[in-house]
Amino acid sequence: MFLSLPTLPVLIPLVSLAGLFHSASVEENFPQGCTSTASLCFYSLLLPITTLVYVFFHLWTWMVIKLFMHN
């Protein structure tokens, strides 16, 4: 399989960073104009934050399961 689990944590931030640079180069008022959900700029800022939060809570859930499995 081409997209295995170890390649996804590398691929998602790279795609997100490419979208962020694209939005920064195309949009005239880049940070202030990213409030519309119809814009690609909004999602290029939302994706890195969402990915980090997902990874944090996924690892936290795994850690809690490992710690409390012995009870």
Short mmCIF file of N, CA and C in Angstrom, two decimals:
data_model
loop_
_atom_site.label_atom_id
_atom_site.label_comp_id
_atom_site.label_asym_id
_atom_site.label_seq_id
_atom_site.Cartn_x
_atom_site.Cartn_y
_atom_site.Cartn_z
N MET A 1 0.84 -1.18 0.00
CA MET A 1 0.00 0.00 0.00
C MET A 1 0.89 1.24 0.00
N PHE A 2 0.53 2.22 -0.81
CA PHE A 2 1.37 3.41 -0.96
C PHE A 2 1.31 4.32 0.26
N LEU A 3 0.13 4.56 0.80
CA LEU A 3 -0.01 5.44 1.95
C LEU A 3 -0.08 4.62 3.23
N SER A 4 1.07 4.27 3.75
CA SER A 4 1.08 3.53 5.00
C SER A 4 1.03 4.50 6.17
N LEU A 5 0.90 3.98 7.35
CA LEU A 5 0.76 4.81 8.55
C LEU A 5 1.98 5.71 8.79
N PRO A 6 3.23 5.24 8.60
CA PRO A 6 4.36 6.15 8.83
C PRO A 6 4.47 7.30 7.82
N THR A 7 3.91 7.15 6.63
CA THR A 7 4.03 8.23 5.66
C THR A 7 2.98 9.32 5.87
N LEU A 8 1.85 8.99 6.50
CA LEU A 8 0.78 9.97 6.69
C LEU A 8 1.19 11.13 7.62
N PRO A 9 1.87 10.89 8.74
CA PRO A 9 2.28 12.05 9.56
C PRO A 9 3.25 12.99 8.86
N VAL A 10 3.93 12.50 7.84
CA VAL A 10 4.83 13.37 7.07
C VAL A 10 4.08 14.02 5.92
N LEU A 11 3.17 13.29 5.30
CA LEU A 11 2.48 13.78 4.12
C LEU A 11 1.46 14.86 4.44
N ILE A 12 0.71 14.71 5.53
CA ILE A 12 -0.34 15.67 5.86
C ILE A 12 0.24 17.06 6.16
N PRO A 13 1.29 17.20 6.99
CA PRO A 13 1.84 18.55 7.18
C PRO A 13 2.47 19.14 5.92
N LEU A 14 3.04 18.31 5.06
CA LEU A 14 3.62 18.85 3.83
C LEU A 14 2.54 19.38 2.88
N VAL A 15 1.45 18.67 2.77
CA VAL A 15 0.34 19.15 1.93
C VAL A 15 -0.25 20.41 2.55
N SER A 16 -0.38 20.43 3.86
CA SER A 16 -0.91 21.61 4.54
C SER A 16 0.01 22.81 4.36
N LEU A 17 1.30 22.59 4.46
CA LEU A 17 2.26 23.68 4.28
C LEU A 17 2.25 24.19 2.85
N ALA A 18 2.09 23.30 1.89
CA ALA A 18 2.00 23.72 0.49
C ALA A 18 0.75 24.57 0.27
N GLY A 19 -0.38 24.17 0.87
CA GLY A 19 -1.60 24.97 0.77
C GLY A 19 -1.46 26.32 1.46
N LEU A 20 -0.75 26.35 2.57
CA LEU A 20 -0.53 27.61 3.29
C LEU A 20 0.33 28.56 2.46
N PHE A 21 1.40 28.06 1.85
CA PHE A 21 2.23 28.91 0.99
C PHE A 21 1.47 29.36 -0.25
N HIS A 22 0.64 28.49 -0.79
CA HIS A 22 -0.16 28.87 -1.95
C HIS A 22 -1.13 30.00 -1.59
N SER A 23 -1.79 29.85 -0.44
CA SER A 23 -2.73 30.89 -0.02
C SER A 23 -2.02 32.20 0.28
N ALA A 24 -0.83 32.11 0.86
CA ALA A 24 -0.07 33.33 1.16
C ALA A 24 0.38 34.04 -0.11
N SER A 25 0.63 33.29 -1.17
CA SER A 25 1.09 33.94 -2.40
C SER A 25 -0.08 34.43 -3.26
N VAL A 26 -1.25 33.80 -3.15
CA VAL A 26 -2.38 34.16 -4.01
C VAL A 26 -3.27 35.23 -3.38
N GLU A 27 -3.57 35.11 -2.11
CA GLU A 27 -4.49 36.04 -1.44
C GLU A 27 -3.82 37.39 -1.23
N GLU A 28 -4.59 38.46 -1.44
CA GLU A 28 -4.04 39.81 -1.26
C GLU A 28 -3.89 40.14 0.23
N ASN A 29 -4.93 39.91 1.00
CA ASN A 29 -4.87 40.18 2.44
C ASN A 29 -4.91 38.85 3.16
N PHE A 30 -3.77 38.20 3.22
CA PHE A 30 -3.70 36.79 3.62
C PHE A 30 -4.23 36.50 5.02
N PRO A 31 -3.68 37.00 6.10
CA PRO A 31 -4.21 36.54 7.39
C PRO A 31 -5.59 37.09 7.70
N GLN A 32 -5.88 38.32 7.28
CA GLN A 32 -7.17 38.94 7.62
C GLN A 32 -8.29 38.44 6.72
N GLY A 33 -7.98 38.02 5.52
CA GLY A 33 -9.00 37.61 4.57
C GLY A 33 -9.37 36.14 4.65
N CYS A 34 -8.91 35.45 5.67
CA CYS A 34 -9.14 34.01 5.78
C CYS A 34 -10.34 33.67 6.65
N THR A 35 -11.32 34.54 6.71
CA THR A 35 -12.46 34.29 7.58
C THR A 35 -13.62 33.60 6.87
N SER A 36 -13.65 33.60 5.58
CA SER A 36 -14.73 32.96 4.83
C SER A 36 -14.45 31.47 4.69
N THR A 37 -15.44 30.65 5.01
CA THR A 37 -15.25 29.20 4.90
C THR A 37 -15.25 28.72 3.44
N ALA A 38 -15.61 29.57 2.51
CA ALA A 38 -15.57 29.20 1.10
C ALA A 38 -14.17 29.35 0.51
N SER A 39 -13.27 29.95 1.25
CA SER A 39 -11.93 30.22 0.76
C SER A 39 -10.97 29.08 1.09
N LEU A 40 -10.04 28.81 0.19
CA LEU A 40 -9.01 27.80 0.43
C LEU A 40 -8.08 28.25 1.56
N CYS A 41 -7.93 29.54 1.71
CA CYS A 41 -7.07 30.10 2.74
C CYS A 41 -7.52 29.69 4.13
N PHE A 42 -8.82 29.67 4.36
CA PHE A 42 -9.37 29.29 5.67
C PHE A 42 -8.97 27.86 6.02
N TYR A 43 -9.08 26.96 5.08
CA TYR A 43 -8.77 25.56 5.35
C TYR A 43 -7.27 25.31 5.42
N SER A 44 -6.48 26.12 4.74
CA SER A 44 -5.04 25.94 4.85
C SER A 44 -4.53 26.38 6.22
N LEU A 45 -5.26 27.25 6.90
CA LEU A 45 -4.91 27.60 8.28
C LEU A 45 -5.54 26.63 9.27
N LEU A 46 -6.68 26.06 8.93
CA LEU A 46 -7.38 25.17 9.84
C LEU A 46 -6.75 23.79 9.91
N LEU A 47 -6.23 23.29 8.80
CA LEU A 47 -5.70 21.94 8.74
C LEU A 47 -4.51 21.69 9.66
N PRO A 48 -3.50 22.56 9.74
CA PRO A 48 -2.39 22.27 10.66
C PRO A 48 -2.83 22.23 12.12
N ILE A 49 -3.73 23.10 12.51
CA ILE A 49 -4.20 23.12 13.90
C ILE A 49 -5.01 21.86 14.20
N THR A 50 -5.88 21.48 13.28
CA THR A 50 -6.70 20.29 13.47
C THR A 50 -5.84 19.04 13.53
N THR A 51 -4.82 18.96 12.70
CA THR A 51 -3.94 17.80 12.68
C THR A 51 -3.19 17.67 14.00
N LEU A 52 -2.67 18.77 14.50
CA LEU A 52 -1.93 18.72 15.77
C LEU A 52 -2.83 18.32 16.92
N VAL A 53 -4.03 18.85 16.97
CA VAL A 53 -4.98 18.50 18.04
C VAL A 53 -5.36 17.04 17.94
N TYR A 54 -5.58 16.54 16.73
CA TYR A 54 -5.94 15.14 16.55
C TYR A 54 -4.81 14.23 17.03
N VAL A 55 -3.58 14.53 16.63
CA VAL A 55 -2.44 13.70 17.03
C VAL A 55 -2.27 13.73 18.54
N PHE A 56 -2.41 14.89 19.17
CA PHE A 56 -2.27 14.99 20.62
C PHE A 56 -3.30 14.12 21.33
N PHE A 57 -4.57 14.24 20.96
CA PHE A 57 -5.61 13.48 21.64
C PHE A 57 -5.55 11.99 21.31
N HIS A 58 -5.10 11.66 20.12
CA HIS A 58 -4.93 10.25 19.78
C HIS A 58 -3.84 9.63 20.64
N LEU A 59 -2.71 10.31 20.78
CA LEU A 59 -1.63 9.80 21.63
C LEU A 59 -2.04 9.78 23.10
N TRP A 60 -2.80 10.79 23.53
CA TRP A 60 -3.25 10.82 24.92
C TRP A 60 -4.18 9.65 25.21
N THR A 61 -5.08 9.33 24.29
CA THR A 61 -5.97 8.19 24.47
C THR A 61 -5.18 6.89 24.54
N TRP A 62 -4.19 6.76 23.67
CA TRP A 62 -3.35 5.57 23.69
C TRP A 62 -2.60 5.45 25.00
N MET A 63 -2.09 6.57 25.51
CA MET A 63 -1.35 6.57 26.77
C MET A 63 -2.27 6.17 27.94
N VAL A 64 -3.47 6.70 27.97
CA VAL A 64 -4.41 6.36 29.04
C VAL A 64 -4.78 4.89 28.99
N ILE A 65 -4.97 4.36 27.81
CA ILE A 65 -5.29 2.93 27.68
C ILE A 65 -4.12 2.09 28.17
N LYS A 66 -2.90 2.47 27.83
CA LYS A 66 -1.73 1.73 28.28
C LYS A 66 -1.55 1.80 29.78
N LEU A 67 -1.79 2.98 30.37
CA LEU A 67 -1.57 3.14 31.81
C LEU A 67 -2.61 2.41 32.64
N PHE A 68 -3.85 2.43 32.22
CA PHE A 68 -4.92 1.87 33.04
C PHE A 68 -5.38 0.49 32.57
N MET A 69 -4.61 -0.16 31.74
CA MET A 69 -4.99 -1.48 31.29
C MET A 69 -4.78 -2.53 32.38
N HIS A 70 -3.90 -2.29 33.31
CA HIS A 70 -3.57 -3.28 34.32
C HIS A 70 -4.58 -3.32 35.46
N ASN A 71 -5.50 -2.39 35.54
CA ASN A 71 -6.48 -2.38 36.64
C ASN A 71 -7.59 -3.36 36.41
#
